[in-house]
């Protein structure tokens, strides 16, 4: 399915196991807390944040590894800069693709998006030896990349097709290459994280109809689906389908365990819908349509007042938590 193919929903994943961890939503307060937590972990002797991230302990090599395996293994798990991995890839040409990919993930982890996009694309274009592929399947399964799949929304992803392509897509997005970023995630297996990345890019490119089609029938079962519903509501609002946009936002707010950041965004978007309806009701053209138009305007204003009361009630409930 290409990026422009809008045949139906793109989020249904039938796999029992996926490489994704729990979603993280960033806000200014949480970013500060995360920074403090990182300092505490450093003081307590946790793994150096400059090294490639691993879920658990670094895997140990089996006895008597070959020279290439040992050099690559040490470079992946002890390098603080991509250059060492690049040098090892040059020394062992059959491992160059894997080394470039891991160097790209390390650059991505450090926030070097332009460098990451270049290294990841280079790594994906080079064919690896069978030994390199076997090594990756055996020793890299616990490497984890925290990928920003949409603004303020991060998902930890174990080393896999998804981790590499989602990191590349985000790197391309950060460097202004939105079309290329969308094409990068178009062929990934169906999942909520890849669907969110894809819909966020389509929305940024103004492809609102595709966002609406891709999210059709989605319910708020977790924070990723809630984020997708927010995008659906915004796309519908831009298309002028305010009633359906309201339904999408209502679904975001239905689940009480939805993250407070997403609930706050949904309340803001619902207020914007109310304002849009209010602007329509004050259109001077409506004043020339006689009594029926006046009654219709009265109904819109009454509905706006009801919506405002619901909105204020939601804010009171939110502040009470």
PDB file of C-alpha atoms in Angstrom:
ATOM      1  CA  UNK A   1       0.000   0.000   0.000  1.00  0.00           C
ATOM      2  CA  UNK A   2       1.468   3.375  -0.987  1.00  0.00           C
ATOM      3  CA  UNK A   3       1.273   6.541   1.055  1.00  0.00           C
ATOM      4  CA  UNK A   4      -1.464   7.893  -1.183  1.00  0.00           C
ATOM      5  CA  UNK A   5      -3.596   4.748  -1.064  1.00  0.00           C
ATOM      6  CA  UNK A   6      -6.626   5.462   1.141  1.00  0.00           C
ATOM      7  CA  UNK A   7      -8.611   2.251   0.786  1.00  0.00           C
ATOM      8  CA  UNK A   8      -9.379   1.780   4.463  1.00  0.00           C
ATOM      9  CA  UNK A   9      -8.143   1.770   8.071  1.00  0.00           C
ATOM     10  CA  UNK A  10      -4.390   1.264   8.567  1.00  0.00           C
ATOM     11  CA  UNK A  11      -4.195   0.528  12.291  1.00  0.00           C
ATOM     12  CA  UNK A  12      -5.445  -3.052  12.702  1.00  0.00           C
ATOM     13  CA  UNK A  13      -2.650  -5.332  13.924  1.00  0.00           C
ATOM     14  CA  UNK A  14      -3.370  -9.051  14.355  1.00  0.00           C
ATOM     15  CA  UNK A  15       0.040 -10.012  15.780  1.00  0.00           C
ATOM     16  CA  UNK A  16       0.162 -11.529  19.273  1.00  0.00           C
ATOM     17  CA  UNK A  17       3.538  -9.908  19.958  1.00  0.00           C
ATOM     18  CA  UNK A  18       4.760  -6.543  18.684  1.00  0.00           C
ATOM     19  CA  UNK A  19       8.067  -4.718  19.220  1.00  0.00           C
ATOM     20  CA  UNK A  20       6.366  -1.714  20.877  1.00  0.00           C
ATOM     21  CA  UNK A  21       6.446  -0.650  24.507  1.00  0.00           C
ATOM     22  CA  UNK A  22       4.143   1.669  26.447  1.00  0.00           C
ATOM     23  CA  UNK A  23       3.499   5.104  24.967  1.00  0.00           C
ATOM     24  CA  UNK A  24       5.044   8.216  26.576  1.00  0.00           C
ATOM     25  CA  UNK A  25       3.356  11.606  26.231  1.00  0.00           C
ATOM     26  CA  UNK A  26       5.547  14.648  26.766  1.00  0.00           C
ATOM     27  CA  UNK A  27       4.525  17.859  28.500  1.00  0.00           C
ATOM     28  CA  UNK A  28       6.814  20.589  29.908  1.00  0.00           C
ATOM     29  CA  UNK A  29       6.441  19.205  33.458  1.00  0.00           C
ATOM     30  CA  UNK A  30       7.097  15.612  32.388  1.00  0.00           C
ATOM     31  CA  UNK A  31      10.117  16.628  30.329  1.00  0.00           C
ATOM     32  CA  UNK A  32      11.612  18.285  33.417  1.00  0.00           C
ATOM     33  CA  UNK A  33      10.841  15.233  35.543  1.00  0.00           C
ATOM     34  CA  UNK A  34      12.381  12.961  32.929  1.00  0.00           C
ATOM     35  CA  UNK A  35      15.579  15.016  32.944  1.00  0.00           C
ATOM     36  CA  UNK A  36      15.817  14.816  36.722  1.00  0.00           C
ATOM     37  CA  UNK A  37      15.151  11.069  36.578  1.00  0.00           C
ATOM     38  CA  UNK A  38      17.958  10.663  34.063  1.00  0.00           C
ATOM     39  CA  UNK A  39      20.380  12.445  36.385  1.00  0.00           C
ATOM     40  CA  UNK A  40      19.348  10.224  39.273  1.00  0.00           C
ATOM     41  CA  UNK A  41      19.872   7.068  37.204  1.00  0.00           C
ATOM     42  CA  UNK A  42      23.315   8.345  36.193  1.00  0.00           C
ATOM     43  CA  UNK A  43      24.311   8.915  39.817  1.00  0.00           C
ATOM     44  CA  UNK A  44      23.094   5.445  40.752  1.00  0.00           C
ATOM     45  CA  UNK A  45      25.289   3.849  38.108  1.00  0.00           C
ATOM     46  CA  UNK A  46      22.767   3.145  35.360  1.00  0.00           C
ATOM     47  CA  UNK A  47      23.802   2.565  31.744  1.00  0.00           C
ATOM     48  CA  UNK A  48      25.406   5.630  30.158  1.00  0.00           C
ATOM     49  CA  UNK A  49      22.761   7.582  28.229  1.00  0.00           C
ATOM     50  CA  UNK A  50      25.299   8.186  25.439  1.00  0.00           C
ATOM     51  CA  UNK A  51      25.410   4.444  24.703  1.00  0.00           C
ATOM     52  CA  UNK A  52      22.847   2.593  22.612  1.00  0.00           C
ATOM     53  CA  UNK A  53      19.804   1.875  24.789  1.00  0.00           C
ATOM     54  CA  UNK A  54      19.153  -1.728  25.843  1.00  0.00           C
ATOM     55  CA  UNK A  55      16.164  -3.276  27.579  1.00  0.00           C
ATOM     56  CA  UNK A  56      17.938  -5.215  30.332  1.00  0.00           C
ATOM     57  CA  UNK A  57      21.559  -6.343  30.271  1.00  0.00           C
ATOM     58  CA  UNK A  58      23.882  -6.193  27.273  1.00  0.00           C
ATOM     59  CA  UNK A  59      23.914  -9.695  25.737  1.00  0.00           C
ATOM     60  CA  UNK A  60      27.138 -11.661  26.084  1.00  0.00           C
ATOM     61  CA  UNK A  61      28.793 -13.228  23.089  1.00  0.00           C
ATOM     62  CA  UNK A  62      29.061 -16.992  22.869  1.00  0.00           C
ATOM     63  CA  UNK A  63      32.475 -18.597  23.310  1.00  0.00           C
ATOM     64  CA  UNK A  64      35.172 -18.058  20.704  1.00  0.00           C
ATOM     65  CA  UNK A  65      33.471 -15.395  18.546  1.00  0.00           C
ATOM     66  CA  UNK A  66      35.046 -14.455  15.250  1.00  0.00           C
ATOM     67  CA  UNK A  67      37.117 -11.308  14.941  1.00  0.00           C
ATOM     68  CA  UNK A  68      34.431  -9.450  12.994  1.00  0.00           C
ATOM     69  CA  UNK A  69      31.671 -10.437  15.438  1.00  0.00           C
ATOM     70  CA  UNK A  70      33.695  -9.273  18.436  1.00  0.00           C
ATOM     71  CA  UNK A  71      34.614  -5.949  16.809  1.00  0.00           C
ATOM     72  CA  UNK A  72      31.019  -5.218  15.765  1.00  0.00           C
ATOM     73  CA  UNK A  73      29.590  -6.281  19.137  1.00  0.00           C
ATOM     74  CA  UNK A  74      31.982  -4.044  21.073  1.00  0.00           C
ATOM     75  CA  UNK A  75      31.317  -1.124  18.722  1.00  0.00           C
ATOM     76  CA  UNK A  76      27.523  -1.421  19.004  1.00  0.00           C
ATOM     77  CA  UNK A  77      27.345  -1.623  22.782  1.00  0.00           C
ATOM     78  CA  UNK A  78      30.286   0.598  23.834  1.00  0.00           C
ATOM     79  CA  UNK A  79      30.274   3.377  21.213  1.00  0.00           C
ATOM     80  CA  UNK A  80      29.239   6.861  22.278  1.00  0.00           C
ATOM     81  CA  UNK A  81      29.583   8.335  18.777  1.00  0.00           C
ATOM     82  CA  UNK A  82      28.586   6.909  15.352  1.00  0.00           C
ATOM     83  CA  UNK A  83      32.125   7.238  13.971  1.00  0.00           C
ATOM     84  CA  UNK A  84      33.412   4.078  15.620  1.00  0.00           C
ATOM     85  CA  UNK A  85      30.609   1.988  14.138  1.00  0.00           C
ATOM     86  CA  UNK A  86      31.255   3.524  10.720  1.00  0.00           C
ATOM     87  CA  UNK A  87      34.944   2.615  10.987  1.00  0.00           C
ATOM     88  CA  UNK A  88      34.152  -0.997  11.915  1.00  0.00           C
ATOM     89  CA  UNK A  89      31.779  -1.203   8.946  1.00  0.00           C
ATOM     90  CA  UNK A  90      34.570  -0.086   6.645  1.00  0.00           C
ATOM     91  CA  UNK A  91      36.914  -2.698   8.107  1.00  0.00           C
ATOM     92  CA  UNK A  92      34.366  -5.509   7.597  1.00  0.00           C
ATOM     93  CA  UNK A  93      32.453  -4.785   4.393  1.00  0.00           C
ATOM     94  CA  UNK A  94      29.933  -7.594   4.907  1.00  0.00           C
ATOM     95  CA  UNK A  95      28.815  -5.855   8.099  1.00  0.00           C
ATOM     96  CA  UNK A  96      28.761  -2.303   6.706  1.00  0.00           C
ATOM     97  CA  UNK A  97      24.976  -2.143   6.323  1.00  0.00           C
ATOM     98  CA  UNK A  98      24.291  -3.254   9.894  1.00  0.00           C
ATOM     99  CA  UNK A  99      26.973  -0.927  11.288  1.00  0.00           C
ATOM    100  CA  UNK A 100      25.500   2.047   9.413  1.00  0.00           C
ATOM    101  CA  UNK A 101      22.005   1.255  10.692  1.00  0.00           C
ATOM    102  CA  UNK A 102      23.218   1.009  14.296  1.00  0.00           C
ATOM    103  CA  UNK A 103      25.240   4.219  13.866  1.00  0.00           C
ATOM    104  CA  UNK A 104      22.049   5.862  12.578  1.00  0.00           C
ATOM    105  CA  UNK A 105      20.034   4.678  15.575  1.00  0.00           C
ATOM    106  CA  UNK A 106      22.745   5.997  17.903  1.00  0.00           C
ATOM    107  CA  UNK A 107      22.713   9.383  16.138  1.00  0.00           C
ATOM    108  CA  UNK A 108      18.909   9.398  16.358  1.00  0.00           C
ATOM    109  CA  UNK A 109      19.062   8.649  20.085  1.00  0.00           C
ATOM    110  CA  UNK A 110      21.338  11.692  20.480  1.00  0.00           C
ATOM    111  CA  UNK A 111      18.956  13.932  18.516  1.00  0.00           C
ATOM    112  CA  UNK A 112      21.130  14.264  15.406  1.00  0.00           C
ATOM    113  CA  UNK A 113      18.301  13.868  12.920  1.00  0.00           C
ATOM    114  CA  UNK A 114      20.109  14.899   9.736  1.00  0.00           C
ATOM    115  CA  UNK A 115      23.023  12.547  10.464  1.00  0.00           C
ATOM    116  CA  UNK A 116      20.612   9.797  11.507  1.00  0.00           C
ATOM    117  CA  UNK A 117      18.626  10.058   8.258  1.00  0.00           C
ATOM    118  CA  UNK A 118      21.809   9.830   6.180  1.00  0.00           C
ATOM    119  CA  UNK A 119      23.224   6.843   8.092  1.00  0.00           C
ATOM    120  CA  UNK A 120      19.943   4.915   8.221  1.00  0.00           C
ATOM    121  CA  UNK A 121      19.322   5.349   4.500  1.00  0.00           C
ATOM    122  CA  UNK A 122      22.872   4.292   3.726  1.00  0.00           C
ATOM    123  CA  UNK A 123      22.574   1.222   5.961  1.00  0.00           C
ATOM    124  CA  UNK A 124      19.287   0.166   4.384  1.00  0.00           C
ATOM    125  CA  UNK A 125      20.821   0.383   0.914  1.00  0.00           C
ATOM    126  CA  UNK A 126      23.728  -2.004   1.688  1.00  0.00           C
ATOM    127  CA  UNK A 127      23.312  -5.774   1.621  1.00  0.00           C
ATOM    128  CA  UNK A 128      24.645  -7.576   4.716  1.00  0.00           C
ATOM    129  CA  UNK A 129      26.401 -10.930   4.871  1.00  0.00           C
ATOM    130  CA  UNK A 130      24.439 -13.825   6.319  1.00  0.00           C
ATOM    131  CA  UNK A 131      26.647 -13.717   9.428  1.00  0.00           C
ATOM    132  CA  UNK A 132      25.642 -10.102  10.048  1.00  0.00           C
ATOM    133  CA  UNK A 133      21.953 -10.914   9.691  1.00  0.00           C
ATOM    134  CA  UNK A 134      22.273 -13.877  12.041  1.00  0.00           C
ATOM    135  CA  UNK A 135      24.116 -11.736  14.576  1.00  0.00           C
ATOM    136  CA  UNK A 136      21.354  -9.095  14.479  1.00  0.00           C
ATOM    137  CA  UNK A 137      18.645 -11.712  15.027  1.00  0.00           C
ATOM    138  CA  UNK A 138      20.554 -13.197  17.979  1.00  0.00           C
ATOM    139  CA  UNK A 139      22.071 -10.231  19.835  1.00  0.00           C
ATOM    140  CA  UNK A 140      20.132  -7.078  18.945  1.00  0.00           C
ATOM    141  CA  UNK A 141      16.622  -8.109  19.978  1.00  0.00           C
ATOM    142  CA  UNK A 142      16.828  -6.113  23.241  1.00  0.00           C
ATOM    143  CA  UNK A 143      18.148  -2.904  21.685  1.00  0.00           C
ATOM    144  CA  UNK A 144      15.413  -0.296  22.128  1.00  0.00           C
ATOM    145  CA  UNK A 145      14.848   3.001  20.335  1.00  0.00           C
ATOM    146  CA  UNK A 146      12.494   5.610  21.759  1.00  0.00           C
ATOM    147  CA  UNK A 147      10.799   6.968  18.647  1.00  0.00           C
ATOM    148  CA  UNK A 148       8.663  10.096  18.384  1.00  0.00           C
ATOM    149  CA  UNK A 149       5.793   8.860  16.194  1.00  0.00           C
ATOM    150  CA  UNK A 150       3.934  12.183  16.434  1.00  0.00           C
ATOM    151  CA  UNK A 151       4.513  15.482  18.159  1.00  0.00           C
ATOM    152  CA  UNK A 152       4.995  14.909  21.931  1.00  0.00           C
ATOM    153  CA  UNK A 153       4.195  11.188  21.596  1.00  0.00           C
ATOM    154  CA  UNK A 154       7.052   8.680  21.976  1.00  0.00           C
ATOM    155  CA  UNK A 155       7.001   4.890  21.797  1.00  0.00           C
ATOM    156  CA  UNK A 156       9.881   2.556  22.750  1.00  0.00           C
ATOM    157  CA  UNK A 157      10.499   0.100  19.903  1.00  0.00           C
ATOM    158  CA  UNK A 158      12.705  -2.994  20.043  1.00  0.00           C
ATOM    159  CA  UNK A 159      15.195  -3.463  17.202  1.00  0.00           C
ATOM    160  CA  UNK A 160      13.102  -4.383  14.177  1.00  0.00           C
ATOM    161  CA  UNK A 161      11.897  -3.121  10.844  1.00  0.00           C
ATOM    162  CA  UNK A 162       9.586  -0.777  12.741  1.00  0.00           C
ATOM    163  CA  UNK A 163      12.324   0.750  14.893  1.00  0.00           C
ATOM    164  CA  UNK A 164      14.547   1.550  11.905  1.00  0.00           C
ATOM    165  CA  UNK A 165      11.849   2.897   9.594  1.00  0.00           C
ATOM    166  CA  UNK A 166      10.007   4.879  12.274  1.00  0.00           C
ATOM    167  CA  UNK A 167      13.295   6.471  13.403  1.00  0.00           C
ATOM    168  CA  UNK A 168      14.135   7.280   9.776  1.00  0.00           C
ATOM    169  CA  UNK A 169      10.673   8.731   9.184  1.00  0.00           C
ATOM    170  CA  UNK A 170      10.923  10.978  12.238  1.00  0.00           C
ATOM    171  CA  UNK A 171      14.421  12.094  11.211  1.00  0.00           C
ATOM    172  CA  UNK A 172      13.128  13.016   7.746  1.00  0.00           C
ATOM    173  CA  UNK A 173      10.202  14.860   9.331  1.00  0.00           C
ATOM    174  CA  UNK A 174      12.552  16.884  11.529  1.00  0.00           C
ATOM    175  CA  UNK A 175      14.582  17.899   8.467  1.00  0.00           C
ATOM    176  CA  UNK A 176      11.476  19.052   6.571  1.00  0.00           C
ATOM    177  CA  UNK A 177      11.166  16.077   4.200  1.00  0.00           C
ATOM    178  CA  UNK A 178       7.519  15.284   4.912  1.00  0.00           C
ATOM    179  CA  UNK A 179       6.720  13.419   1.688  1.00  0.00           C
ATOM    180  CA  UNK A 180       9.764  11.168   2.097  1.00  0.00           C
ATOM    181  CA  UNK A 181       8.872  10.615   5.753  1.00  0.00           C
ATOM    182  CA  UNK A 182       5.352   9.511   4.783  1.00  0.00           C
ATOM    183  CA  UNK A 183       6.654   7.137   2.120  1.00  0.00           C
ATOM    184  CA  UNK A 184       9.054   5.628   4.668  1.00  0.00           C
ATOM    185  CA  UNK A 185       6.278   4.440   6.993  1.00  0.00           C
ATOM    186  CA  UNK A 186       3.793   3.505   4.245  1.00  0.00           C
ATOM    187  CA  UNK A 187       4.952  -0.108   3.955  1.00  0.00           C
ATOM    188  CA  UNK A 188       5.226  -0.986   7.654  1.00  0.00           C
ATOM    189  CA  UNK A 189       3.050  -3.750   9.147  1.00  0.00           C
ATOM    190  CA  UNK A 190      -0.275  -2.447  10.536  1.00  0.00           C
ATOM    191  CA  UNK A 191       0.029  -1.089  14.069  1.00  0.00           C
ATOM    192  CA  UNK A 192      -1.178   1.876  16.086  1.00  0.00           C
ATOM    193  CA  UNK A 193       2.292   3.512  16.343  1.00  0.00           C
ATOM    194  CA  UNK A 194       2.938   3.338  12.584  1.00  0.00           C
ATOM    195  CA  UNK A 195      -0.645   4.437  11.887  1.00  0.00           C
ATOM    196  CA  UNK A 196      -0.183   7.457  14.151  1.00  0.00           C
ATOM    197  CA  UNK A 197       3.095   8.368  12.445  1.00  0.00           C
ATOM    198  CA  UNK A 198       1.463   8.026   9.043  1.00  0.00           C
ATOM    199  CA  UNK A 199      -1.668  10.007   9.928  1.00  0.00           C
ATOM    200  CA  UNK A 200       0.338  12.781  11.605  1.00  0.00           C
ATOM    201  CA  UNK A 201       2.386  13.205   8.441  1.00  0.00           C
ATOM    202  CA  UNK A 202      -0.669  13.084   6.175  1.00  0.00           C
ATOM    203  CA  UNK A 203      -2.365  15.725   8.355  1.00  0.00           C
ATOM    204  CA  UNK A 204       0.735  17.936   8.182  1.00  0.00           C
ATOM    205  CA  UNK A 205       0.613  17.619   4.379  1.00  0.00           C
ATOM    206  CA  UNK A 206      -3.078  18.589   4.307  1.00  0.00           C
ATOM    207  CA  UNK A 207      -4.350  15.137   3.289  1.00  0.00           C
ATOM    208  CA  UNK A 208      -7.376  15.304   5.559  1.00  0.00           C
ATOM    209  CA  UNK A 209      -9.566  12.877   3.610  1.00  0.00           C
ATOM    210  CA  UNK A 210      -6.932  10.165   3.883  1.00  0.00           C
ATOM    211  CA  UNK A 211      -6.675  10.676   7.656  1.00  0.00           C
ATOM    212  CA  UNK A 212     -10.456  10.307   7.945  1.00  0.00           C
ATOM    213  CA  UNK A 213     -10.509   7.113   5.863  1.00  0.00           C
ATOM    214  CA  UNK A 214      -7.524   5.576   7.666  1.00  0.00           C
ATOM    215  CA  UNK A 215      -9.095   6.122  11.101  1.00  0.00           C
ATOM    216  CA  UNK A 216     -12.619   4.985  10.214  1.00  0.00           C
ATOM    217  CA  UNK A 217     -14.255   2.917  12.965  1.00  0.00           C
ATOM    218  CA  UNK A 218     -11.486   3.539  15.509  1.00  0.00           C
ATOM    219  CA  UNK A 219     -12.426   3.468  19.211  1.00  0.00           C
ATOM    220  CA  UNK A 220     -10.523   4.903  22.164  1.00  0.00           C
ATOM    221  CA  UNK A 221      -8.940   1.781  23.660  1.00  0.00           C
ATOM    222  CA  UNK A 222      -5.593   3.343  24.660  1.00  0.00           C
ATOM    223  CA  UNK A 223      -3.626   6.569  24.364  1.00  0.00           C
ATOM    224  CA  UNK A 224      -2.361   5.832  20.840  1.00  0.00           C
ATOM    225  CA  UNK A 225      -5.897   5.367  19.555  1.00  0.00           C
ATOM    226  CA  UNK A 226      -6.933   8.527  21.411  1.00  0.00           C
ATOM    227  CA  UNK A 227      -4.155  10.449  19.644  1.00  0.00           C
ATOM    228  CA  UNK A 228      -5.365   9.077  16.309  1.00  0.00           C
ATOM    229  CA  UNK A 229      -8.912  10.181  17.129  1.00  0.00           C
ATOM    230  CA  UNK A 230      -7.619  13.682  17.863  1.00  0.00           C
ATOM    231  CA  UNK A 231      -6.100  13.790  14.386  1.00  0.00           C
ATOM    232  CA  UNK A 232      -9.342  12.456  12.949  1.00  0.00           C
ATOM    233  CA  UNK A 233     -11.303  15.219  14.686  1.00  0.00           C
ATOM    234  CA  UNK A 234      -8.934  17.908  13.414  1.00  0.00           C
ATOM    235  CA  UNK A 235      -9.049  16.559   9.872  1.00  0.00           C
ATOM    236  CA  UNK A 236     -12.854  16.484   9.941  1.00  0.00           C
ATOM    237  CA  UNK A 237     -12.944  20.022  11.298  1.00  0.00           C
ATOM    238  CA  UNK A 238     -10.768  21.249   8.426  1.00  0.00           C
ATOM    239  CA  UNK A 239     -13.115  19.465   6.012  1.00  0.00           C
ATOM    240  CA  UNK A 240     -16.079  21.262   7.590  1.00  0.00           C
ATOM    241  CA  UNK A 241     -17.660  18.078   9.022  1.00  0.00           C
ATOM    242  CA  UNK A 242     -18.164  19.518  12.491  1.00  0.00           C
ATOM    243  CA  UNK A 243     -20.705  16.969  13.713  1.00  0.00           C
ATOM    244  CA  UNK A 244     -18.394  14.046  12.936  1.00  0.00           C
ATOM    245  CA  UNK A 245     -15.449  15.954  14.380  1.00  0.00           C
ATOM    246  CA  UNK A 246     -17.407  16.359  17.602  1.00  0.00           C
ATOM    247  CA  UNK A 247     -18.076  12.610  17.670  1.00  0.00           C
ATOM    248  CA  UNK A 248     -14.350  11.879  17.362  1.00  0.00           C
ATOM    249  CA  UNK A 249     -13.505  14.258  20.218  1.00  0.00           C
ATOM    250  CA  UNK A 250     -16.302  12.819  22.320  1.00  0.00           C
ATOM    251  CA  UNK A 251     -14.732   9.381  21.885  1.00  0.00           C
ATOM    252  CA  UNK A 252     -11.365  10.756  23.077  1.00  0.00           C
ATOM    253  CA  UNK A 253     -13.027  12.048  26.255  1.00  0.00           C
ATOM    254  CA  UNK A 254     -15.159   8.936  26.814  1.00  0.00           C
ATOM    255  CA  UNK A 255     -12.362   6.847  28.340  1.00  0.00           C
ATOM    256  CA  UNK A 256     -11.501   8.350  31.720  1.00  0.00           C
ATOM    257  CA  UNK A 257      -8.026   6.801  31.772  1.00  0.00           C
ATOM    258  CA  UNK A 258      -6.996   8.700  28.651  1.00  0.00           C
ATOM    259  CA  UNK A 259      -3.838  10.688  29.372  1.00  0.00           C
ATOM    260  CA  UNK A 260      -4.490  14.201  30.693  1.00  0.00           C
ATOM    261  CA  UNK A 261      -2.453  15.731  27.825  1.00  0.00           C
ATOM    262  CA  UNK A 262      -4.760  14.154  25.226  1.00  0.00           C
ATOM    263  CA  UNK A 263      -7.904  15.031  27.193  1.00  0.00           C
ATOM    264  CA  UNK A 264      -6.756  18.636  27.449  1.00  0.00           C
ATOM    265  CA  UNK A 265      -6.124  18.747  23.691  1.00  0.00           C
ATOM    266  CA  UNK A 266      -9.558  17.260  23.031  1.00  0.00           C
ATOM    267  CA  UNK A 267     -11.247  19.871  25.236  1.00  0.00           C
ATOM    268  CA  UNK A 268      -9.385  22.646  23.439  1.00  0.00           C
ATOM    269  CA  UNK A 269     -10.363  21.252  20.044  1.00  0.00           C
ATOM    270  CA  UNK A 270     -13.981  20.962  21.156  1.00  0.00           C
ATOM    271  CA  UNK A 271     -13.933  24.601  22.250  1.00  0.00           C
ATOM    272  CA  UNK A 272     -12.632  25.555  18.801  1.00  0.00           C
ATOM    273  CA  UNK A 273     -15.542  23.669  17.255  1.00  0.00           C
ATOM    274  CA  UNK A 274     -17.930  25.667  19.437  1.00  0.00           C
ATOM    275  CA  UNK A 275     -16.300  28.902  18.294  1.00  0.00           C
ATOM    276  CA  UNK A 276     -16.558  27.809  14.662  1.00  0.00           C
ATOM    277  CA  UNK A 277     -20.256  27.129  15.086  1.00  0.00           C
ATOM    278  CA  UNK A 278     -20.653  30.506  16.763  1.00  0.00           C
ATOM    279  CA  UNK A 279     -18.993  32.264  13.847  1.00  0.00           C
ATOM    280  CA  UNK A 280     -21.365  30.525  11.459  1.00  0.00           C
ATOM    281  CA  UNK A 281     -24.372  31.630  13.502  1.00  0.00           C
ATOM    282  CA  UNK A 282     -23.207  35.266  13.286  1.00  0.00           C
ATOM    283  CA  UNK A 283     -22.803  35.224   9.507  1.00  0.00           C
ATOM    284  CA  UNK A 284     -24.673  38.342   8.162  1.00  0.00           C
ATOM    285  CA  UNK A 285     -26.019  36.292   5.238  1.00  0.00           C
ATOM    286  CA  UNK A 286     -28.109  34.297   7.730  1.00  0.00           C
ATOM    287  CA  UNK A 287     -29.901  37.486   8.819  1.00  0.00           C
ATOM    288  CA  UNK A 288     -31.478  37.886   5.352  1.00  0.00           C
ATOM    289  CA  UNK A 289     -33.145  34.469   5.294  1.00  0.00           C
ATOM    290  CA  UNK A 290     -36.213  35.331   7.378  1.00  0.00           C
ATOM    291  CA  UNK A 291     -37.747  33.609  10.352  1.00  0.00           C
ATOM    292  CA  UNK A 292     -36.539  30.023   9.651  1.00  0.00           C
ATOM    293  CA  UNK A 293     -32.945  31.217   9.600  1.00  0.00           C
ATOM    294  CA  UNK A 294     -33.483  33.077  12.880  1.00  0.00           C
ATOM    295  CA  UNK A 295     -34.850  29.947  14.518  1.00  0.00           C
ATOM    296  CA  UNK A 296     -31.933  27.929  13.160  1.00  0.00           C
ATOM    297  CA  UNK A 297     -29.491  30.523  14.536  1.00  0.00           C
ATOM    298  CA  UNK A 298     -31.208  30.343  17.922  1.00  0.00           C
ATOM    299  CA  UNK A 299     -30.817  26.551  17.956  1.00  0.00           C
ATOM    300  CA  UNK A 300     -27.116  26.850  17.119  1.00  0.00           C
ATOM    301  CA  UNK A 301     -26.572  29.398  19.907  1.00  0.00           C
ATOM    302  CA  UNK A 302     -28.489  27.206  22.374  1.00  0.00           C
ATOM    303  CA  UNK A 303     -26.375  24.225  21.375  1.00  0.00           C
ATOM    304  CA  UNK A 304     -23.222  26.320  21.807  1.00  0.00           C
ATOM    305  CA  UNK A 305     -24.288  27.223  25.338  1.00  0.00           C
ATOM    306  CA  UNK A 306     -24.872  23.542  26.155  1.00  0.00           C
ATOM    307  CA  UNK A 307     -21.494  22.634  24.728  1.00  0.00           C
ATOM    308  CA  UNK A 308     -19.839  25.392  26.763  1.00  0.00           C
ATOM    309  CA  UNK A 309     -21.405  24.028  29.952  1.00  0.00           C
ATOM    310  CA  UNK A 310     -20.188  20.506  29.150  1.00  0.00           C
ATOM    311  CA  UNK A 311     -16.740  21.859  28.375  1.00  0.00           C
ATOM    312  CA  UNK A 312     -16.535  23.773  31.683  1.00  0.00           C
ATOM    313  CA  UNK A 313     -17.759  20.689  33.547  1.00  0.00           C
ATOM    314  CA  UNK A 314     -15.005  18.586  31.946  1.00  0.00           C
ATOM    315  CA  UNK A 315     -12.418  21.167  33.014  1.00  0.00           C
ATOM    316  CA  UNK A 316     -13.731  21.099  36.580  1.00  0.00           C
ATOM    317  CA  UNK A 317     -13.521  17.294  36.633  1.00  0.00           C
ATOM    318  CA  UNK A 318     -10.030  17.477  35.172  1.00  0.00           C
ATOM    319  CA  UNK A 319      -8.858  19.979  37.780  1.00  0.00           C
ATOM    320  CA  UNK A 320     -10.327  17.821  40.520  1.00  0.00           C
ATOM    321  CA  UNK A 321      -8.068  14.849  39.673  1.00  0.00           C
TER     322      UNK A 321
END
